[in-house]
Amino acid sequence: MGTADESSYRALEPLPFELVQHTGIFFEEKLWPREAKLGIAFSFTHFETSRHGGRRRAADDTHTSSELASDDTKPLNLDLSQSASLWSRATDFWHAVGWAFNCSVLHPERWERWQVWLQYMCEVINDDWDERMKIFTEQQIEKEKSQHDVTPGQIGGKGKRGAKMEDGRAVLRESLIFQYIVTSTAGFGRNRRILRSIFADGGPTSASEFREVFSKELKPLKRDKAAKNTKKREVEVNIDKDEYGDYLSRGDATDEENTATDTNKDPSRPASPSSKTRRLKRTRRGTRNAADPSGDLDAAESTGDAQQIALNQHVSVSNLGGHNSLALRQRLLNILSFVSDQLPNDFISLNDLYHLFVENIRPLPLPIFQAIVSPYVLPGFCPATQSTLCEKLMWEMLESAAPGSEELYLTQAKLEQCFLPFGAATASAADNAKISILLESMIILLANDNSLSLSPSLREALMQGIQARADKAQEEIRRNQNSRSMEPLEWSWLLESGERLILLLEEVLPLDRNSHDGDFS
């Protein structure tokens, strides 16, 4: 992630100057999120606002009276900045996130608006965290330098020095993303609700949990009355000058309509196709002729083959809002992994967080699964997060014959011994295709880090795994011949992924110069 700069806040430029000033952002100067007091400007006050729009005094209000008394932090006395603002309408940040992602799937016209806001918030959250991590790192360096002046008893004691060292992460707890985490309204199920908001898919459950933020938000806009009045003013009537506006044209149009109506009423003339407004009755099942293309659909419905119909439908990344939506989901997952790594006791342990990641990512359709886990599709994850996510998914999906490993990080030896030669725990072509896609990502991550080179053992493990996954998926087809017609797309993904693995092996990876065996055919 880059550092905060002036370009990070361009999304607020179209806003009125008073609102831009209210957030503490001025484009003439280079201000950091912490200095701009965005934590105050972007705090959600849904449960701190009365029915009349007045701000209630909360017992756990983090803003001091001196801060609110300042001119640049005092709330504006406007509905737009109080009862009608996003920060008051949404229950919390994750409510707005879940609704925005629901819009990306269900309401593209609303997603155009919400996408701008969500992109800006991701920029602010990332920059705010980067700034605080920089401060925290500098503080840790200073503490290490000063440790030689402190006795062991003082370091672990209850003195001021010991208390100061224990509170070293206070600057991280003041971050914007951490405030959004701890102020979530879900209570005990907070962490799962956060993940549900990020993976909101517009389904009935998601749409019910993350409803629209603003009242009548989905109501279509009314026509511009000013344009209508302008059109009326352009049509002038002056009888003295023989100017009758559009009255004569209206009469001609009326005559034509009446003539057409009379023609349709004449039984000697054929009726126009537009007059046939009644919808034909649906033909009963089994009575359609062979030329009717919808007959196959009825046949599939009659046999109860709902899964066949679902597989025939086009599945793509648009099922989760498209690439822009997936990229923003990745950015939020990425920042959550940073918070968990630094504040596990206050948020959730990193291992438990990745289990929640796996729980939501594993069942996704193949196109969406690939877009999330592959570094060459979307760049929302940093390499460390992407590598850890791929490993966690692999351990959950691999067959039991795969050996374990005590190595914390991904290496070539770990890849060859634990991952490459094996297939999925199930015989599903989709699961084996996902294993193959994860292996592609791991190879690319290691190659980008210059930690992978072509060797005979790597080639042997890779070819063995491609064959093992194909054989395992073939066993499922032999057990159930009906599944052959139900897995064409999954099979194509599996075969194409295997071809890409071979391409990576032969065209991308550098030759291992330490190997004395140069024959890789």
C-alpha positions as a printed Julia matrix, in Angstrom:
521×3 Matrix{Float64}:
   0.0     0.0     0.0
   1.18    3.45   -0.8
   1.47    6.41    1.48
  -1.25    8.99    1.91
  -1.09   11.87   -0.51
  -3.23   14.57   -1.96
  -4.7    12.33   -4.64
  -6.24   10.06   -1.98
  -8.94   12.58   -1.23
 -10.07   13.67   -4.69
 -13.43   11.97   -4.13
 -14.53   14.84   -1.88
 -13.82   17.62   -4.37
 -17.37   17.76   -5.8
 -18.83   18.32   -2.31
 -19.79   21.79   -1.09
 -16.95   23.69    0.51
 -18.66   23.67    3.92
 -18.73   19.86    3.95
 -15.13   19.6     2.81
 -14.16   22.05    5.52
 -16.19   20.06    8.05
 -14.06   16.96    7.37
 -10.88   18.96    7.89
  -9.55   18.28    4.39
  -7.93   21.09    2.41
  -6.39   20.38   -0.95
  -3.97   23.29   -0.72
  -2.06   21.37    1.96
  -0.9    17.8     2.32
  -2.77   16.51    5.38
  -2.64   13.02    6.84
  -5.86   11.27    7.93
  -4.86   11.56   11.57
  -4.15   15.27   11.31
  -7.36   15.81    9.34
  -9.36   14.32   12.26
 -11.2    11.95    9.95
 -11.95    9.73   12.92
 -14.33   12.44   14.13
 -15.73   13.37   10.73
 -16.36    9.76    9.7
 -17.81    8.4    12.94
 -21.25    6.77   12.77
 -23.79    8.4    15.1
 -26.92    6.37   14.35
 -27.51    5.52   18.02
 -26.33    8.9    19.28
 -28.94   10.94   17.4
 -32.41   11.75   18.66
 -35.56   11.7    16.57
 -35.32   15.43   16.05
 -31.76   15.23   14.73
 -30.07   16.39   17.92
 -26.94   14.64   19.13
 -27.29   12.63   22.32
 -24.47   12.58   24.8
 -23.19    9.02   24.89
 -21.51    7.65   27.98
 -18.65    6.19   25.94
 -18.2     9.21   23.66
 -14.56    9.28   22.6
 -14.59   12.96   21.66
 -13.79   15.38   24.41
 -15.77   18.56   24.89
 -12.73   20.62   23.97
 -12.5    18.8    20.61
 -16.16   19.33   19.79
 -15.95   22.96   20.78
 -13.42   23.61   18.03
 -14.73   25.24   14.88
 -13.4    22.52   12.57
 -14.99   19.64   14.54
 -18.3    21.2    15.52
 -21.2    19.49   13.65
 -22.94   21.7    11.11
 -26.54   22.57   11.89
 -27.82   21.01    8.65
 -29.92   17.93    7.95
 -27.33   16.86    5.4
 -24.65   16.69    8.09
 -26.84   15.31   10.89
 -30.07   13.31   10.66
 -29.95   12.95    6.86
 -26.25   12.1     6.6
 -24.88    8.68    5.79
 -23.09    8.62    9.14
 -26.44    8.94   10.92
 -28.59    6.8     8.64
 -26.36    3.69    8.59
 -26.23    1.75   11.84
 -22.47    1.29   11.46
 -19.75    1.07    8.83
 -20.45   -2.57    8.03
 -24.12   -1.86    7.38
 -23.08    0.62    4.68
 -20.49   -1.83    3.31
 -23.01   -4.68    3.1
 -25.61   -2.49    1.39
 -23.03   -1.13   -1.06
 -21.99   -4.63   -2.11
 -25.63   -5.69   -2.38
 -26.1    -2.77   -4.76
 -23.15   -3.98   -6.83
 -25.15   -7.14   -7.55
 -28.76   -5.97   -7.51
 -28.81   -2.24   -8.24
 -26.06   -1.14  -10.66
 -27.39    2.43  -10.78
 -26.94    2.76   -7.02
 -23.59    0.96   -7.13
 -22.23    3.77   -9.3
 -22.72    6.1    -6.32
 -21.75    3.73   -3.54
 -18.61    2.59   -5.33
 -17.15    6.11   -5.2
 -17.78    6.34   -1.46
 -16.4     2.87   -0.75
 -13.26    3.48   -2.81
 -12.62    6.68   -0.92
 -13.2     5.01    2.46
 -10.76    2.21    1.58
  -8.15    4.83    0.71
  -8.69    6.69    3.98
  -8.71    3.53    6.09
  -5.52    2.2     4.48
  -3.7     5.52    4.72
  -4.78    6.01    8.32
  -3.51    2.54    9.24
  -0.22    3.08    7.39
   0.37    6.34    9.21
  -0.29    4.78   12.61
   1.87    1.76   11.83
   4.69    4.13   10.94
   4.28    5.91   14.28
   4.09    2.6    16.15
   7.23    1.3    14.42
   9.15    4.46   15.26
   8.05    4.18   18.89
   9.21    0.57   19.04
  12.62    1.54   17.64
  12.96    4.27   20.23
  12.02    1.86   23.02
  14.62   -0.66   21.86
  17.27    2.05   21.87
  16.34    3.11   25.39
  16.13   -0.4    26.86
  19.75   -0.38   27.94
  18.87    2.44   30.37
  16.06    0.44   31.98
  16.57   -2.4    34.43
  14.71   -5.7    33.95
  12.56   -4.95   36.97
  11.43   -1.65   35.55
  10.5    -3.2    32.19
   8.13   -5.76   33.7
   7.14   -3.74   36.73
   4.12   -1.61   37.41
   5.95    1.69   37.12
   5.28    4.38   34.58
   7.86    2.92   32.24
   6.24   -0.51   32.24
   2.75    0.91   31.73
   4.0     3.03   28.85
   5.45   -0.01   27.09
   2.24   -2.0    27.58
   0.24    0.78   25.91
   2.51    0.94   22.88
  -0.3    -0.19   20.57
  -2.71    2.51   21.71
  -2.02    4.45   18.54
  -3.26    1.44   16.53
  -6.4     1.14   18.63
  -7.24    4.71   17.69
  -7.23    3.84   13.97
 -10.37    4.33   11.93
 -10.71    0.66   10.96
 -10.38   -0.5    14.57
 -13.07    1.98   15.67
 -15.36    0.53   13.0
 -14.64   -2.97   14.3
 -15.28   -2.3    18.0
 -18.39   -0.18   17.35
 -20.07   -2.88   15.28
 -23.65   -3.46   16.41
 -23.56   -7.28   16.13
 -22.35   -7.98   19.66
 -21.17  -11.59   20.08
 -21.41  -12.34   16.35
 -19.46   -9.22   15.41
 -16.67  -10.84   13.42
 -18.94  -13.06   11.36
 -21.2   -10.12   10.56
 -18.2    -8.13    9.33
 -17.32  -10.96    6.95
 -20.95  -11.28    5.84
 -21.0    -7.59    4.93
 -17.83   -7.94    2.83
 -19.22  -11.0     1.03
 -22.75   -9.61    0.62
 -24.1   -11.17   -2.58
 -27.54   -9.65   -2.94
 -29.26  -12.9    -1.92
 -32.39  -12.97    0.26
 -30.42  -13.36    3.49
 -27.89  -10.67    2.64
 -30.53   -8.26    1.35
 -32.53   -8.74    4.53
 -29.56   -8.16    6.84
 -28.05   -5.17    5.0
 -30.98   -3.03    3.91
 -30.94    0.28    2.1
 -29.34    3.11    4.06
 -31.5     6.0     2.89
 -35.29    6.04    2.83
 -36.72    5.38   -0.66
 -33.19    5.07   -1.99
 -34.29    2.76   -4.8
 -37.21    4.92   -5.89
 -36.65    6.15   -9.45
 -36.0     9.85   -9.9
 -38.88   11.97  -11.15
 -38.69   13.65  -14.5
 -37.28   17.11  -14.6
 -40.25   19.46  -14.42
 -38.12   22.39  -15.55
 -37.49   20.64  -18.87
 -41.22   20.12  -19.36
 -41.98   23.76  -18.65
 -39.26   24.85  -21.06
 -40.78   22.71  -23.79
 -44.19   24.22  -23.18
 -42.8    27.73  -23.35
 -41.24   26.97  -26.71
 -44.7    26.2   -28.21
 -46.36   29.59  -28.67
 -49.86   30.28  -30.0
 -50.75   33.54  -31.8
 -53.98   33.39  -33.8
 -53.49   36.83  -35.32
 -50.21   35.7   -36.88
 -51.56   32.27  -37.82
 -49.27   30.59  -35.25
 -51.07   27.63  -33.73
 -48.13   25.87  -32.06
 -48.46   22.08  -32.2
 -52.26   21.97  -32.15
 -52.52   21.19  -35.87
 -49.96   18.38  -35.57
 -51.82   16.97  -32.62
 -54.99   16.86  -34.69
 -53.24   15.04  -37.51
 -51.85   12.5   -35.06
 -55.3    12.01  -33.56
 -56.81   11.41  -37.0
 -54.15    8.83  -37.78
 -54.8     7.04  -34.48
 -58.55    6.99  -35.12
 -58.0     5.68  -38.66
 -55.8     2.89  -37.32
 -58.41    2.02  -34.72
 -61.17    1.88  -37.34
 -59.02   -0.29  -39.56
 -58.48   -2.79  -36.75
 -62.19   -2.88  -36.08
 -62.94   -3.77  -39.72
 -63.36   -7.55  -39.87
 -62.45   -7.6   -43.57
 -58.95   -6.36  -42.82
 -56.31   -8.27  -40.84
 -55.53   -6.97  -37.4
 -52.11   -5.42  -36.8
 -49.63   -7.34  -34.64
 -49.68   -4.56  -32.03
 -53.37   -5.17  -31.38
 -52.68   -8.63  -30.07
 -52.15   -7.68  -26.47
 -53.45  -10.86  -24.91
 -50.75  -13.3   -23.91
 -51.07  -16.82  -25.26
 -51.68  -19.56  -22.76
 -48.68  -21.65  -21.79
 -48.54  -24.98  -23.56
 -48.7   -27.95  -21.27
 -45.57  -29.96  -20.7
 -44.99  -32.69  -23.22
 -47.12  -31.02  -25.94
 -44.38  -28.75  -27.36
 -42.99  -29.62  -30.75
 -39.34  -30.24  -31.45
 -38.86  -26.76  -32.9
 -39.7   -25.09  -29.59
 -36.35  -24.3   -27.87
 -37.98  -23.97  -24.48
 -39.12  -27.55  -24.53
 -35.81  -28.72  -23.1
 -36.27  -26.39  -20.13
 -39.67  -27.88  -19.35
 -38.23  -31.36  -19.72
 -35.48  -30.53  -17.26
 -38.02  -29.07  -14.84
 -40.23  -32.15  -15.15
 -37.35  -34.42  -14.23
 -36.42  -32.21  -11.28
 -32.93  -31.62  -12.63
 -32.57  -28.16  -11.07
 -28.81  -28.48  -10.82
 -28.54  -29.0   -14.58
 -30.44  -25.75  -15.17
 -28.2   -23.88  -12.74
 -25.04  -25.13  -14.44
 -26.34  -24.07  -17.83
 -26.68  -20.5   -16.62
 -23.73  -18.18  -17.12
 -21.71  -17.77  -13.92
 -19.13  -15.01  -13.79
 -17.62  -12.42  -11.46
 -20.76  -10.35  -12.01
 -22.44  -12.63   -9.47
 -20.54  -10.63   -6.85
 -20.72   -7.29   -8.62
 -17.82   -7.55  -11.08
 -14.09   -6.95  -10.77
 -14.4    -3.5    -9.16
 -16.59   -4.92   -6.42
 -14.24   -7.88   -5.86
 -11.22   -5.58   -5.69
 -12.84   -3.52   -2.92
 -13.78   -6.68   -1.03
 -10.15   -7.78   -1.25
  -8.92   -4.45    0.12
 -11.18   -4.73    3.15
 -10.07   -8.3     3.82
  -6.47   -7.2     3.47
  -6.76   -4.42    6.04
  -8.59   -6.76    8.44
  -5.62   -9.15    8.25
  -3.29   -6.28    9.24
  -5.46   -5.38   12.24
  -5.65   -9.01   13.33
  -1.89   -9.38   13.04
  -1.2    -6.37   15.26
  -4.2    -6.47   17.64
  -5.17  -10.15   18.0
  -6.34   -9.77   21.6
  -8.55   -6.81   20.79
  -9.98   -8.14   17.51
  -9.44  -11.81   16.55
  -6.44  -14.06   16.16
  -4.96  -14.23   12.68
  -5.59  -17.96   12.44
  -9.27  -17.58   13.35
  -9.65  -14.69   10.92
  -8.32  -16.77    8.02
 -10.71  -19.55    8.97
 -13.52  -17.04    8.43
 -11.94  -16.1     5.09
 -11.89  -19.75    4.04
 -15.45  -20.25    5.22
 -16.68  -17.53    2.86
 -14.33  -18.05   -0.11
 -14.26  -21.84   -0.45
 -17.89  -22.31   -1.69
 -17.7   -19.49   -4.27
 -18.14  -20.35   -7.97
 -14.95  -20.98   -9.92
 -14.74  -17.62  -11.75
 -15.11  -15.66   -8.5
 -12.83  -18.04   -6.61
 -10.07  -17.56   -9.17
 -10.48  -13.77   -9.19
 -10.03  -13.61   -5.41
  -7.1   -16.0    -4.94
  -5.08  -15.33   -8.11
  -2.53  -12.48   -7.91
  -2.61  -11.93  -11.68
  -6.39  -11.25  -11.73
  -6.87   -8.73   -8.91
  -4.1    -7.0    -6.91
  -6.13   -6.3    -3.77
  -4.07   -8.56   -1.47
  -0.49   -8.02   -0.47
   1.76  -11.06   -1.19
   1.85  -12.16    2.46
  -1.95  -12.12    2.78
  -2.41  -13.87   -0.56
   0.09  -16.59    0.29
  -1.44  -17.26    3.71
  -4.95  -17.35    2.26
  -3.92  -19.85   -0.42
  -2.27  -22.1     2.16
  -5.3   -22.02    4.47
  -7.59  -22.92    1.59
  -5.27  -25.75    0.52
  -5.14  -27.31    3.96
  -8.95  -27.24    4.14
  -9.48  -28.8     0.7
  -6.56  -31.25    0.23
  -6.95  -35.01    0.41
  -5.88  -36.76    3.6
  -2.87  -38.38    1.9
  -1.1   -35.01    1.75
   1.54  -34.72    4.51
   1.6   -31.83    6.95
   4.37  -29.31    7.43
   5.78  -27.34   10.34
   7.18  -24.59    8.12
   5.47  -21.27    8.76
   6.07  -19.84    5.31
   5.58  -21.15    1.82
   8.75  -22.56    0.23
   9.55  -24.6    -2.87
  10.2   -27.71   -0.78
   6.84  -27.31    0.98
   5.11  -26.78   -2.36
   6.64  -29.93   -3.88
   6.06  -32.21   -0.9
   2.73  -31.07    0.54
   0.7   -29.46   -2.25
   1.64  -30.12   -5.88
   1.25  -33.94   -6.1
  -2.22  -34.14   -4.52
  -5.86  -33.57   -5.35
  -8.89  -32.44   -3.42
 -10.49  -34.35   -0.56
 -13.57  -34.85   -2.72
 -13.91  -36.23   -6.25
 -15.68  -33.1    -7.43
 -14.21  -31.58  -10.59
 -14.91  -28.12   -9.15
 -12.91  -28.79   -5.96
 -10.0   -30.27   -7.91
 -10.07  -27.26  -10.24
  -9.88  -24.97   -7.21
  -6.84  -26.89   -5.92
  -5.19  -26.42   -9.32
  -5.99  -22.68   -9.31
  -4.48  -22.33   -5.83
  -1.31  -24.05   -7.04
  -1.06  -21.56   -9.89
  -1.23  -18.71   -7.4
   1.4   -20.27   -5.13
   3.81  -20.79   -8.03
   3.39  -17.19   -9.15
   3.87  -15.84   -5.62
   7.07  -17.84   -5.11
   8.36  -16.92   -8.57
   7.71  -13.2    -7.95
   9.72  -13.51   -4.75
  12.57  -15.26   -6.61
  12.02  -18.29   -4.38
  11.17  -20.82   -7.08
  13.21  -22.37   -9.85
  12.7   -25.21  -12.31
  14.02  -28.58  -11.13
  13.31  -32.27  -11.9
  11.58  -32.75   -8.55
   9.31  -29.76   -9.16
   8.33  -31.02  -12.6
   7.69  -34.53  -11.31
   5.46  -33.28   -8.48
   3.55  -30.94  -10.79
   2.85  -33.59  -13.46
   1.9   -36.13  -10.81
  -0.63  -33.72   -9.32
  -2.23  -32.86  -12.66
  -2.8   -36.55  -13.35
  -3.99  -37.27   -9.8
  -6.65  -34.53   -9.91
  -7.9   -35.64  -13.33
  -8.09  -39.28  -12.2
  -9.97  -38.35   -9.05
 -12.57  -36.34  -10.94
 -12.89  -39.22  -13.43
 -13.67  -41.62  -10.58
 -16.7   -39.52   -9.65
 -17.98  -39.75  -13.23
 -17.56  -43.55  -13.25
 -19.54  -43.8   -10.03
 -22.33  -41.6   -11.35
 -22.71  -41.37  -15.13
 -25.32  -38.62  -14.79
 -22.66  -36.29  -13.38
 -20.87  -36.29  -16.75
 -23.42  -33.82  -18.14
 -23.47  -31.83  -14.92
 -19.77  -30.93  -14.76
 -18.7   -29.7   -18.22
 -17.71  -26.24  -17.0
 -15.83  -27.59  -13.99
 -13.95  -30.03  -16.22
 -12.91  -27.27  -18.59
 -11.61  -25.23  -15.63
  -9.63  -28.23  -14.36
  -8.06  -29.0   -17.74
  -7.25  -25.36  -18.54
  -5.66  -24.85  -15.14
  -3.48  -27.92  -15.7
  -2.35  -26.47  -19.03
  -1.46  -23.18  -17.34
   0.59  -25.03  -14.72
   2.62  -26.69  -17.48
   3.04  -23.33  -19.19
   4.34  -21.79  -15.96
   6.75  -24.69  -15.58
   8.15  -24.55  -19.11
   8.02  -20.86  -20.01
   8.1   -18.8   -16.82
  10.19  -20.48  -14.15
  13.96  -20.02  -14.29
  16.23  -23.04  -14.54
  17.78  -24.28  -11.31
  21.49  -23.82  -11.96
  22.38  -25.93   -8.93
  20.88  -29.01  -10.55
  23.29  -31.24  -12.49
  20.46  -32.85  -14.41
  19.55  -30.58  -17.3
  16.98  -32.9   -18.9
  13.47  -31.67  -17.99
  11.59  -33.33  -20.8
